[in-house]
Every structure is written in C-alpha cells, then in structure tokens.
Coordinates of C-alpha atoms in Angstrom, one line a residue:
Chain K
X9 CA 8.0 22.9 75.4
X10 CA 7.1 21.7 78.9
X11 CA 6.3 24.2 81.3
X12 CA 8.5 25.2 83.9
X13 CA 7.8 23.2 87.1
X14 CA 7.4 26.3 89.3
X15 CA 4.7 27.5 87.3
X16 CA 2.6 23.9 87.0
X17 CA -0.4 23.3 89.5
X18 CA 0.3 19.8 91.6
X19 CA -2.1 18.4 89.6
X20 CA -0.3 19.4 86.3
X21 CA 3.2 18.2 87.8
X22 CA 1.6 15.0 88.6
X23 CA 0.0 14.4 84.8
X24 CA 3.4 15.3 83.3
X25 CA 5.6 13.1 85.2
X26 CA 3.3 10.5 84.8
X27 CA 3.6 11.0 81.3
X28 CA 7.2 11.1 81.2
X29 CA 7.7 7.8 83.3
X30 CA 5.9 5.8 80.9
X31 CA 8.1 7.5 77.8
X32 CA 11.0 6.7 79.7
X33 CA 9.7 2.8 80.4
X34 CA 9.1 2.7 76.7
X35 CA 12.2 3.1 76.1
X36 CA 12.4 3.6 72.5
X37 CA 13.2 7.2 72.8
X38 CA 16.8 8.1 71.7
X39 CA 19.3 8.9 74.4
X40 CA 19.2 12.8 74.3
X41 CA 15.8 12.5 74.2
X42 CA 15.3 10.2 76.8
X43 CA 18.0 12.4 79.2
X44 CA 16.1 15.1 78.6
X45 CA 13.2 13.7 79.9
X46 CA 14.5 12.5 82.9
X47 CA 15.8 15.8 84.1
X48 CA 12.5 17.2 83.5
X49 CA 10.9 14.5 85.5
X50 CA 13.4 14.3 88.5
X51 CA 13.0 18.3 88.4
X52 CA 9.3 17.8 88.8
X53 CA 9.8 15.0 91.4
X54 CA 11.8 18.0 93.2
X55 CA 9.5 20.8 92.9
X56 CA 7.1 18.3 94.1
X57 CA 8.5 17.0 97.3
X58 CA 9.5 20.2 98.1
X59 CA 6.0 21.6 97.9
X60 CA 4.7 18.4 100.0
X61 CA 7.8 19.0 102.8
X62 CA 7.5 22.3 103.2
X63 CA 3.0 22.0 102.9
X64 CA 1.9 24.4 106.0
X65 CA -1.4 25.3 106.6
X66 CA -2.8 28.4 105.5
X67 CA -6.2 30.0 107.4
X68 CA -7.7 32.9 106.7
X69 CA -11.1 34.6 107.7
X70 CA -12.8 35.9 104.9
X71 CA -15.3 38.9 104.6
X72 CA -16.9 41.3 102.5
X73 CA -15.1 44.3 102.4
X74 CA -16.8 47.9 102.2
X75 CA -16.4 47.9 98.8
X76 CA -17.8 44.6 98.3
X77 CA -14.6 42.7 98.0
X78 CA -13.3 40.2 99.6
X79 CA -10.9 40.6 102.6
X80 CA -8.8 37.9 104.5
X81 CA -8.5 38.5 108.0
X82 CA -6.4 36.4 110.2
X83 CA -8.7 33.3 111.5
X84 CA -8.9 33.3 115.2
Chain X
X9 CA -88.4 36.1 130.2
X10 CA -89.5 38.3 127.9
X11 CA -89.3 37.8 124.2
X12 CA -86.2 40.1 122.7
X13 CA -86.3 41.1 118.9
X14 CA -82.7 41.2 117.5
X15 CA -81.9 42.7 114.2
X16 CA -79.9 40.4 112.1
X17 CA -76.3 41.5 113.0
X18 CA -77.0 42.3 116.5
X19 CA -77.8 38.5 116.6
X20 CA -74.7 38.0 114.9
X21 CA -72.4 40.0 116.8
X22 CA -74.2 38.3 120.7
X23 CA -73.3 35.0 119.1
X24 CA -69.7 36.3 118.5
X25 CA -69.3 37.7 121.6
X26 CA -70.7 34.5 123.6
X27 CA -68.5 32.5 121.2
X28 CA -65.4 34.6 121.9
X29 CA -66.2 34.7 125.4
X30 CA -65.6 30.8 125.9
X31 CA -62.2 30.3 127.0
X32 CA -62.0 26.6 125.4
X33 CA -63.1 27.8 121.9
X34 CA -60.6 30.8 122.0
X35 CA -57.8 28.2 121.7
X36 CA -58.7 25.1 120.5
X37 CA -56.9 22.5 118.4
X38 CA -59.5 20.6 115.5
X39 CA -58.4 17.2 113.5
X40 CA -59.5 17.0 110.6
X41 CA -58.9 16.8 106.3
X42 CA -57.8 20.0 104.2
X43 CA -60.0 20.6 101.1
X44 CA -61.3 23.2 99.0
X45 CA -57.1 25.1 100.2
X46 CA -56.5 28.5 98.4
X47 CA -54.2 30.7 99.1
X48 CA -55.0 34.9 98.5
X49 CA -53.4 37.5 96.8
X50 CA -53.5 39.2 100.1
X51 CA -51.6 36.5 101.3
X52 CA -54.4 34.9 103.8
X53 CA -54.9 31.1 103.3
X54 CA -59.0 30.0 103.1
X55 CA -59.7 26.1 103.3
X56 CA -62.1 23.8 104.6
X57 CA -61.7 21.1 107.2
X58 CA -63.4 18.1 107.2
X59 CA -64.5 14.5 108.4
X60 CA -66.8 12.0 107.8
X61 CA -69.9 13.9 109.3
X62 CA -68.8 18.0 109.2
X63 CA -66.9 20.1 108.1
X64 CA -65.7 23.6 109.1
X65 CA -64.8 26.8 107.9
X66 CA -60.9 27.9 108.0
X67 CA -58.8 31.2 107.3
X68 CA -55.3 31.7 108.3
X69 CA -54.2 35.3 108.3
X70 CA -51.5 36.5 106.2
X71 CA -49.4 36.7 109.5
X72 CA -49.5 32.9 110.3
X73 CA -49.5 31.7 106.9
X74 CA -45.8 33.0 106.6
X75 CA -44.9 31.1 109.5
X76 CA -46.2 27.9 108.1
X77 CA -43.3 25.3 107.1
X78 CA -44.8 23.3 105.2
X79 CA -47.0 23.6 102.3
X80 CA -50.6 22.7 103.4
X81 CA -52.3 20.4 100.2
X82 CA -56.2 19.3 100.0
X83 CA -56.5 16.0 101.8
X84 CA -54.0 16.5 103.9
X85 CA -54.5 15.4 107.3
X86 CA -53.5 18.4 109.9
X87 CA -54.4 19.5 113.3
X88 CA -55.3 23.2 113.3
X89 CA -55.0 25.4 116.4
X90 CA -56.9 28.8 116.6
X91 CA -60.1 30.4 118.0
X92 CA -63.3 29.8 117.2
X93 CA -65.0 33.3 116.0
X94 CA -68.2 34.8 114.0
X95 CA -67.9 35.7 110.8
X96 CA -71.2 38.4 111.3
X97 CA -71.5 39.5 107.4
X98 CA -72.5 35.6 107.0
X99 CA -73.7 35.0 110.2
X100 CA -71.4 31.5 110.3
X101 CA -68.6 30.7 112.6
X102 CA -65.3 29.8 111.2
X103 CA -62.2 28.4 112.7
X104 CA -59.6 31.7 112.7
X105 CA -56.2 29.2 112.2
X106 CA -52.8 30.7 113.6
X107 CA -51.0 27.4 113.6
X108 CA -51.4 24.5 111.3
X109 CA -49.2 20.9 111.6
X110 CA -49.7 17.8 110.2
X111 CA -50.9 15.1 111.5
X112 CA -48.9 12.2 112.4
X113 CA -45.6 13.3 111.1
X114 CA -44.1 16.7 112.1
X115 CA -44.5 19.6 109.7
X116 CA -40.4 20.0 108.8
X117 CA -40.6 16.0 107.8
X118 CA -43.7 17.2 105.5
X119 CA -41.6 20.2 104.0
X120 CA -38.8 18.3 104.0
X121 CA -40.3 15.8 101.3
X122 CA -42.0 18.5 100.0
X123 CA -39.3 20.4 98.6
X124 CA -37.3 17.3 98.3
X125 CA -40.0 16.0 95.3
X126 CA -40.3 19.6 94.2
X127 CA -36.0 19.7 93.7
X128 CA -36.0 16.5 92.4
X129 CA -38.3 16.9 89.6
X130 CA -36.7 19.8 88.5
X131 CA -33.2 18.0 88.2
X132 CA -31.6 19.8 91.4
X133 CA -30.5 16.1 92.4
X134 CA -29.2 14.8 88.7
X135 CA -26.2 12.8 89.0
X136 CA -25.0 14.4 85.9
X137 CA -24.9 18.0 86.8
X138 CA -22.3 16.6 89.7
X139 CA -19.2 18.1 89.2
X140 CA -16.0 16.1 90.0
X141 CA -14.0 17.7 93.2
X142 CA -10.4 18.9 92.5
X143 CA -7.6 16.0 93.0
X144 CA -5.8 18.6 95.0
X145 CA -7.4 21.6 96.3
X146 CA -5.6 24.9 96.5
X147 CA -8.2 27.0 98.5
X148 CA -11.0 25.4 100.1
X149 CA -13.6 27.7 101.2
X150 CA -15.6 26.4 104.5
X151 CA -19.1 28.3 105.0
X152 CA -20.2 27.5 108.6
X153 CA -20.6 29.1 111.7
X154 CA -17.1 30.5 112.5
X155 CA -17.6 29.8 116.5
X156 CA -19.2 25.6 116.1
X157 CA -17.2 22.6 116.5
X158 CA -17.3 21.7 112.7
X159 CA -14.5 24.6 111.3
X160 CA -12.1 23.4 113.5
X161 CA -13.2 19.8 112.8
X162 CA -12.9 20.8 109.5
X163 CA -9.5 22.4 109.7
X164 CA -7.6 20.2 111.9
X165 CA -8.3 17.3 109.9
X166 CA -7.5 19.2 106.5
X167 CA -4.6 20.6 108.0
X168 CA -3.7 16.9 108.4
X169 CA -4.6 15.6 105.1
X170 CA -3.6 18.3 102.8
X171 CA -2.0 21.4 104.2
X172 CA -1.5 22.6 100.7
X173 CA -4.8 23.8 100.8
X174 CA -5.2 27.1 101.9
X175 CA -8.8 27.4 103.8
X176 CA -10.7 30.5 103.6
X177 CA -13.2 30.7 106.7
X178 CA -16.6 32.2 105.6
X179 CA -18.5 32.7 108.8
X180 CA -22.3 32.6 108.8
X181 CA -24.8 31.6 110.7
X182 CA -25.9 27.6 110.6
X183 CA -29.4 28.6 112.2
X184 CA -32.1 30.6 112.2
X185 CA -33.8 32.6 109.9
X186 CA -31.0 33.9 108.6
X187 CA -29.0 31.5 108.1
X188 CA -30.8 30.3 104.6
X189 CA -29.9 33.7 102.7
X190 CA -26.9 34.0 104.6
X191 CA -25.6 30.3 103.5
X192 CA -26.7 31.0 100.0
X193 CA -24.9 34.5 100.0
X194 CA -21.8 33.0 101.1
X195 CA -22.5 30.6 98.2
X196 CA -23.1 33.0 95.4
X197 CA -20.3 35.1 96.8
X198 CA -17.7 32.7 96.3
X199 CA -18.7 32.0 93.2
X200 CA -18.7 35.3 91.8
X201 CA -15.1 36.3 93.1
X202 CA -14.0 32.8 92.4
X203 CA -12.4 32.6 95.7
X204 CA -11.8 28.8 95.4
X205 CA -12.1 25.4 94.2
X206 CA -14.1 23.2 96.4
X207 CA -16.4 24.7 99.0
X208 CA -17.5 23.2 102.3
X209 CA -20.6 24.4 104.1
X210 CA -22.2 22.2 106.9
X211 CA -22.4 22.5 110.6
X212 CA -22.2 19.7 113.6
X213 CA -25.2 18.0 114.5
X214 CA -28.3 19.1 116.0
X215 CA -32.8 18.3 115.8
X216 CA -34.3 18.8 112.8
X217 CA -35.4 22.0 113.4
X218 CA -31.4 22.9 113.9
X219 CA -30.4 21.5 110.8
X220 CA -33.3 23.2 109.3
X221 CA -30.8 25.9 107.1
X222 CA -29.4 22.7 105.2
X223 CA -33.2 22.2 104.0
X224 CA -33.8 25.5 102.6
X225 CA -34.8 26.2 99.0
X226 CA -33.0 28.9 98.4
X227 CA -29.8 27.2 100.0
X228 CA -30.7 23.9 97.5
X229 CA -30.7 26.4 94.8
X230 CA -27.6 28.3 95.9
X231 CA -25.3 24.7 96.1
X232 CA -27.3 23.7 92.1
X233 CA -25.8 27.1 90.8
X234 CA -22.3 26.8 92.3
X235 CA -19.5 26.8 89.7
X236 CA -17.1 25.6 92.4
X237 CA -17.9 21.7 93.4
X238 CA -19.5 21.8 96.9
X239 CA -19.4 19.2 99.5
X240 CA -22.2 19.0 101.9
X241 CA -21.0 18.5 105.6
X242 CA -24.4 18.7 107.3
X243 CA -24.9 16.9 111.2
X244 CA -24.0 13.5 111.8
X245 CA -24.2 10.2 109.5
X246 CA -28.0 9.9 109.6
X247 CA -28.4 13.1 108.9
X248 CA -29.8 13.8 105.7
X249 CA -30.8 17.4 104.2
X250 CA -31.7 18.9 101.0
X251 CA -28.2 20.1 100.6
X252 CA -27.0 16.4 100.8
X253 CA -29.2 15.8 98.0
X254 CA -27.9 18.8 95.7
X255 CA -24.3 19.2 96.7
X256 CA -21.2 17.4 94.5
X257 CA -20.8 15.1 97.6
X258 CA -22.5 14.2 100.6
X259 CA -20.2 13.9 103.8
X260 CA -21.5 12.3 106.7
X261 CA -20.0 15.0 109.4
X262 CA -17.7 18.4 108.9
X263 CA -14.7 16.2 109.5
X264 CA -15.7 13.6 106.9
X265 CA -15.8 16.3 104.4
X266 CA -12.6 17.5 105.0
X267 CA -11.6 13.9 104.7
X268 CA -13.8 14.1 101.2
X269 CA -12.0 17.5 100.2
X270 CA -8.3 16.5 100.0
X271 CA -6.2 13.5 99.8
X272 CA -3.6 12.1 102.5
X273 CA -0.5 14.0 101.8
X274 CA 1.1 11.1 103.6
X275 CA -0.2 8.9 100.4
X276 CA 0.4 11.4 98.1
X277 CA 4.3 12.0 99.2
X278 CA 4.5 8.1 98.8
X279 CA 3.1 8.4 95.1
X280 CA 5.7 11.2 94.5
X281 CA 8.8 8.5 95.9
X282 CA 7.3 5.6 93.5
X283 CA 7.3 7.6 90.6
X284 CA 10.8 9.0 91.5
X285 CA 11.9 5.2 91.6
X286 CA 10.0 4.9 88.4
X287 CA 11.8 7.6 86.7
X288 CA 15.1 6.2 87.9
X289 CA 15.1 2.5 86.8
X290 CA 13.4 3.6 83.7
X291 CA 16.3 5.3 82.8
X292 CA 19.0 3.4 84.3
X293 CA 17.3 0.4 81.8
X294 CA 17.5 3.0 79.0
X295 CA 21.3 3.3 80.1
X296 CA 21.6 -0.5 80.6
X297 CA 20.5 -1.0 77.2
X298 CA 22.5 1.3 75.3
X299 CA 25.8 -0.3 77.3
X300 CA 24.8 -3.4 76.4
X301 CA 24.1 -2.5 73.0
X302 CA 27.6 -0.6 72.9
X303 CA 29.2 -3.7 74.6
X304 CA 28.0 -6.0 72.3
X305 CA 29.9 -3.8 69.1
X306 CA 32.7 -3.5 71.5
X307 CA 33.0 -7.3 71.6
X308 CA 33.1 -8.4 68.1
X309 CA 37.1 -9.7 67.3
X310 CA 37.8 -7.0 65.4
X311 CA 37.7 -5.1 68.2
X312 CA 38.8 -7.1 71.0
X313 CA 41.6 -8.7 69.7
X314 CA 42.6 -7.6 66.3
X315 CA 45.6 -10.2 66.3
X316 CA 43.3 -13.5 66.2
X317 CA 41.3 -11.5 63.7
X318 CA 44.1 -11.2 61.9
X319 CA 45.7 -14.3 63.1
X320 CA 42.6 -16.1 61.2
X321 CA 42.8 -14.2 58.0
X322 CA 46.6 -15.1 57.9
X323 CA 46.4 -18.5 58.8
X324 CA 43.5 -18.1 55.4
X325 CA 46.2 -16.8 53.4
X326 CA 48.7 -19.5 54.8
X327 CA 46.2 -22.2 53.4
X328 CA 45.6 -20.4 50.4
X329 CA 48.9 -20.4 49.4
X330 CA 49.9 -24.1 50.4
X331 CA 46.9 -24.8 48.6
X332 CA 48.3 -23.1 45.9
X333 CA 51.6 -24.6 46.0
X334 CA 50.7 -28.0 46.1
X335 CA 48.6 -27.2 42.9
X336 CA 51.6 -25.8 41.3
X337 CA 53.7 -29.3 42.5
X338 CA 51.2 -31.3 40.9
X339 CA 50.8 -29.4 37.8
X340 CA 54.6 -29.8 37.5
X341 CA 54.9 -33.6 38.5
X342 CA 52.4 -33.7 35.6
X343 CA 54.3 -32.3 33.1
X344 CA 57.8 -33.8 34.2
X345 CA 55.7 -37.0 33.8
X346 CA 55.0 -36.5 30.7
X347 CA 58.6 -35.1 29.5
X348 CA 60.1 -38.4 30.9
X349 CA 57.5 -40.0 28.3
X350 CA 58.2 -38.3 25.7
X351 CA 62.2 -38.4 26.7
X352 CA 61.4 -42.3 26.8
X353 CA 60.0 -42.3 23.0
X354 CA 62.5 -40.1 21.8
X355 CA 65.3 -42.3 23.4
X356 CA 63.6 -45.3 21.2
X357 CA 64.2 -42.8 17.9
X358 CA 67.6 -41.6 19.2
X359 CA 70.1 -41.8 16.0
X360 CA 72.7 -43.2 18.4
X361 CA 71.0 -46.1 19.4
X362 CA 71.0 -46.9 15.8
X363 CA 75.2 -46.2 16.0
X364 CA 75.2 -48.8 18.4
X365 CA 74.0 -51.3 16.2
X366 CA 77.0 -50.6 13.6
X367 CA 75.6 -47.9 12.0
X368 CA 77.5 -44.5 11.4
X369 CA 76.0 -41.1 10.3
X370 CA 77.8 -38.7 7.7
X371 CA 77.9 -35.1 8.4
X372 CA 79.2 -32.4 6.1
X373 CA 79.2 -28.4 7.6
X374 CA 77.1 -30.1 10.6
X375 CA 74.8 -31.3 9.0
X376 CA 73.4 -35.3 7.9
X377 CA 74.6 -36.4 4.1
X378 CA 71.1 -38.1 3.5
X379 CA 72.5 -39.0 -0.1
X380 CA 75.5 -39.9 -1.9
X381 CA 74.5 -37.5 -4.4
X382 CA 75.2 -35.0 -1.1
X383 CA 78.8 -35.3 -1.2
X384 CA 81.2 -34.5 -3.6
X385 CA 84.7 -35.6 -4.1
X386 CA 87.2 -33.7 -1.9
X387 CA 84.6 -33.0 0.7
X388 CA 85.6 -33.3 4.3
X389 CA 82.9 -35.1 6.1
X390 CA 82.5 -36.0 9.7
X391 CA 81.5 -39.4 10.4
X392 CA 79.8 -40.4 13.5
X393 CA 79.6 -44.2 14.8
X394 CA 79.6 -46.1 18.1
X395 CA 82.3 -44.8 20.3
X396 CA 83.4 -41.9 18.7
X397 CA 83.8 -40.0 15.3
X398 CA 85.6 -39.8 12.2
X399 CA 87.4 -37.0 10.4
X400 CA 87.4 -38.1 6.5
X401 CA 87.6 -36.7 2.8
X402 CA 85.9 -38.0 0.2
X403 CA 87.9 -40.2 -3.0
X404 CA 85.4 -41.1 -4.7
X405 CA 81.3 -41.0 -5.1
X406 CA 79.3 -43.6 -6.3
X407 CA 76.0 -42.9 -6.7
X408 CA 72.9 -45.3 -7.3
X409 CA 74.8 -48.1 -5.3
X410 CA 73.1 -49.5 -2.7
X411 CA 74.6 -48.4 0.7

C-alpha cells in the first residue's frame, strides 16, 4: 500500500505520481483499479501544490549548545 | 698598530659582532636555489642556498618555519629575508632566515598547487566520490560568515527558488587563522548531528590571501569526509580554491550556489500542473474507452431495437414457411399429376367403357358371374349394360356354350 501523501518527502510524492500517470496512460488497468489510482495521484497533486503554495521560508541561526547540541536561534 | 693575538672564539665572536653590527646585513633579502632542505625534529628548517658561483648557509627557526605557507622543496627558487650572523662553534656565517617566498610567483600560488597535487593524488578530487545533491532540499545548511554579503545572497535567492528549504545559518569565520578549523568544525558538526542535506560554505570575494580559508587542508579534508553533499560557494567566477576542487559542486559566487542548491519552485509548480493534466486525460481516456466499449455492446440490434431484430427473424420464419408451402404445392401438383394418369389408364380399363360397346356384366349378391357355371337356375342376377341395369332370374344354364 502506497504511503499516505502527508507522510512522503516531495521527492517521494513526485516519483509516485509519476509512476501512477504512466499506469494510468497505459491504460490497461481495470476500472477500480485505474480509479483508485487516480485518487491517489490527484491527492498527491494536492498535497503537492499545497506544500508549493503555502512554501515560506524558514531561517534559523544554529549553534552549539552547552551541551554540545545543536540550538536554533532566530537568524537576525 | 700593534699585532693582537685572538683566541679562536674571541675571533669568532669580533666577527659576529662586526657582522651583526652592519645595519644592511641585519636585514637583507638573498636570491638564490634551495638544496640540501631538512626540516628538524625541533621543528627548525636547515638548507642551503645557492647559485652558479656560491652558496650559503641557511636555518629558519622553529618560530618562522610555522609561518611559512608554502612548503619550501630543493631547487626551488626563493628569496630569503633574514640577518646575516656567526655561527662561532664553526667559525662560519650563515644566513639566520625569518621569511622565505618564492621567487617569481607568490608563495599562496606555490601552496596552492602544492596541496592541490598533494589532494589530487590522493583522490580528494575523484569525480566518483561526488555525491549527487538532493532534487529538493529540506534543510540547507550555509557555513559562512554570519555578518558578509554571501548569507543573505545566499538566502534571498534560496528563498526565491525553493522556500521549502529550511536554511540553518552556521556562522564562522571566512578568514583568518581560524577560520580553517572553524570551517572544518562547522563541517564535521553537521555531519555528525545530521543537521541537513546539502551544505553550503563559501564567502564573497576577496585577494588570495582572503580566500585563503577555502585552500586549507584541513578544510579540503573536512568537505572529502562530508556525508551531506557540499557545494562550494567560494569568491567570484575566477575564483578557484581547493574547496572547489573537493566539494560535490563548484558554484561560481554564494548566490550561484544557492541557484545550484534548489530548483525554481516557479518550474517545479508548473511540473506539478502538467502532471495534474496528465493524470486527468489519462483517466478521462480510460473513461472514454470503457464508454465506447459499453456503447459499442449497447449498439448491437438486439439492444437498440429489438423489433427489427425480431422483425428479421420473423420475416426468416415468413420465408421459411412460404418456402415450405410452395414445397408442399409442388409435392401435391406432383401427385395429382400422377393420379390424373393413372385415373386416365384406369378410365381406358373401365368395365363400362366396355358396356358401351354392347356389352353387359352379370352380377349375383354384388358380385361379377365370370362363368355360366356361376349361376344356377332360379338365381336372381343383376345385369348391367349401357344405360342402365337389369333385374333378371335365371331359366335355364347352359354351360360350355360359347357366350
């Protein structure tokens, strides 16, 4: 079973939609089948236009901490 | 003048002392060859300089050696700098070196090739041990100065390409003798609490001597080790360092390695649509075929229009049975033909035909006399001739006449 979209790097979403897109162009999976696939797919289309819409930059200041780990402090 | 006796080192140590007082020979620079180079335990540096006609006995204290940049190697042409002094044990003079450089070409260009054979012969530069950068980056780690131009360079131009990235800002310094181990500690750090997966370290431009960090060892070594892919973002486009050499991928500037580390999102969210529109007509054909499919069962008469279906296997039967009948018609026309034949033939035998030529035909009980010998006197007999019958009894038989 496919992984849930949510829980997929970008990278992964990508890959797997990919692959379902040329299943689908195939065509020669049965209709259940081939519905199934395409919510998967259109949910991973959503998950990743969401992810691309709502993209905001993220900057942190990193430093060693006193116990040797590592902190994020806001970036200036 | 009277004639002086010295002892041996007392000579020595007037010779130094004139020697050391000449102000031109307590700092003077000498051209000249490097042979005969070793380096001490003790960490002082003993060579010989040379040309065609002389040469001249060098030692570098432990204190200058360590400031050297290069690595001095026998034939090398340098220009040494130092005082000339006495050596009294010996009773020679010797060239006391406290800065070495070589000739013609700066000493950080001689380094820089320097280490840059050493690295490469050792594989620091193989294509193979190049790792590929992540297609999307989740957390990019930039290692620079925290105050230069190059992490907001860096920054503004990621925040542009690929704001999914989230940047983690390692501040250390670009220059300096610090900044080697400081660069490589940033490294190693990373690395060890896998704080991301691409790294940037660079700084903005500057002389050789600036970008000197970016041609360490120990910074060449730090980017070789990296388990996270590193892109080197050192100066501008000419600029090349050691850490060019090493790194996953070179960038000319900061900015172009933020260009390097992530894609356009604008490219990216144009991808996404496509395969959306992909996805859509690949199933909408899916659809379109399985309607067609369905249409084309849905289409066959006896479906459509079950009454010319049926229409068609009646007007089958219809021609079947006219068929049929017309068979049975001529069968029948056959055999009436053949009855009026035979009627036709049995007309020719008919008895009464016969009557008609005068004959007549006895009948006792219903049935024909054939014989006289049939009838007996008394009988009453039925005789049947042309035109009618006759009701008679018989008189009298005679038998054996001729009738």
């Amino acid at each position: 079973m496919a992984k849930k979209a949510e829980q997929m790097s970008f990278e992964q979403s990508l890959a797997r939609l990919e692959e379902i897109v040329k299943s689908l162009e195939k065509g020669d999976a049965p209709l259940a089948e081939s519905l199934g696939l395409f919510e998967e797919g259109a949910g991973l289309i959503r998950a990743c236009g969401k992810l691309l819409d709502e993209a905001e930059q993220k900057v942190v200041q990193l430093r060693k901490g006193p116990d040797g780990e590592p902190e994020e402090l806001p970036f200036e | 003048m009277d004639e002086q006796t010295f002892t041996v080192s007392a000579l020595n140590e007037y010779v130094k002392a004139l020697l050391d007082s000449d102000p031109i020979l307590r700092q003077v620079s000498v051209r000249g060859e490097l042979s005969n180079y070793k380096v001490y335990p003790s960490g002082h540096h003993y060579f010989t300089m040379k040309d065609a006609e002389g040469s001249l006995r060098c030692v570098m204290f432990r204190f200058s050696a360590a400031k050297l940049r290069f690595r001095p190697e026998n034939g090398m042409s340098v220009v040494a700098t130092g005082r000339v002094t006495v050596y009294p044990r010996d009773g020679s003079y010797q060239l006391n070196v406290t800065g070495l450089m070589p000739e013609g070409v700066g000493d950080l260009q001689v380094a820089f090739e320097q280490l840059k054979a050493k690295l490469a012969a050792e594989g620091l530069f193989d294509p193979a041990h190049k790792k590929p950068l992540p297609l999307f980056p989740r957390r990019v780690a930039v290692i620079t100065s925290g105050a230069g131009a190059a992490v907001h360079d860096i920054i503004r131009v990621l925040g542009k390409r690929w704001p999914l990235a989230k940047i983690l800002v390692m501040p250390v310094r670009v220059q300096g003798m610090e900044a080697p181990p400081e660069i490589a500690g940033a490294i190693a750090y990373a690395n060890r609490h896998a704080l991301a997966d691409l790294i940037i370290t660079g700084r903005g431009g500057g002389s050789l001597e600036d970008l000197w960090a970016f041609n360490d060892e120990r910074v060449a070594r730090a980017i070789y080790a990296s388990d996270i892919p590193v892109i080197s973002a050192v100066g501008h486009e000419p600029d090349v360092t050691i850490a060019d050499y090493v790194a996953d991928r070179r960038a000319a500037t900061p900015s172009n390695g933020a260009e390097i580390a992530g894609p356009d999102i604008q490219e990216v969210t144009a991808a996404v649509a496509q395969t959306d529109i992909r996805l859509r007509q690949a199933m909408a054909k899916k659809l379109e075929g399985l309607r067609r499919e369905l249409d084309g069962l849905a289409a066959r008469p006896a479906l459509t229009d079950p009454e010319v279906y049926l229409g068609a296997k009646a007007m089958a039967l219809d021609y079947a049975r006219a068929r049929l009948v017309a068979a049975a018609a001529k069968a029948a026309e056959e055999k009436r033909r053949a009855y009026v034949a035979l009627a036709a033939k049995l007309d020719a035998l008919s008895p009464l035909k016969v009557l008609g030529r005068g004959y007549a035909i006895a009948e006792k009980n219903g049935a024909a006399i054939r014989s006289a010998a049939d009838a007996a006197v008394g009988d009453r007999i039925d005789v049947k001739l042309s035109g009618g019958s006759l009701d008679c009894v018989v008189e009298e038989v005679h038998c054996g006449e001729k009738g």
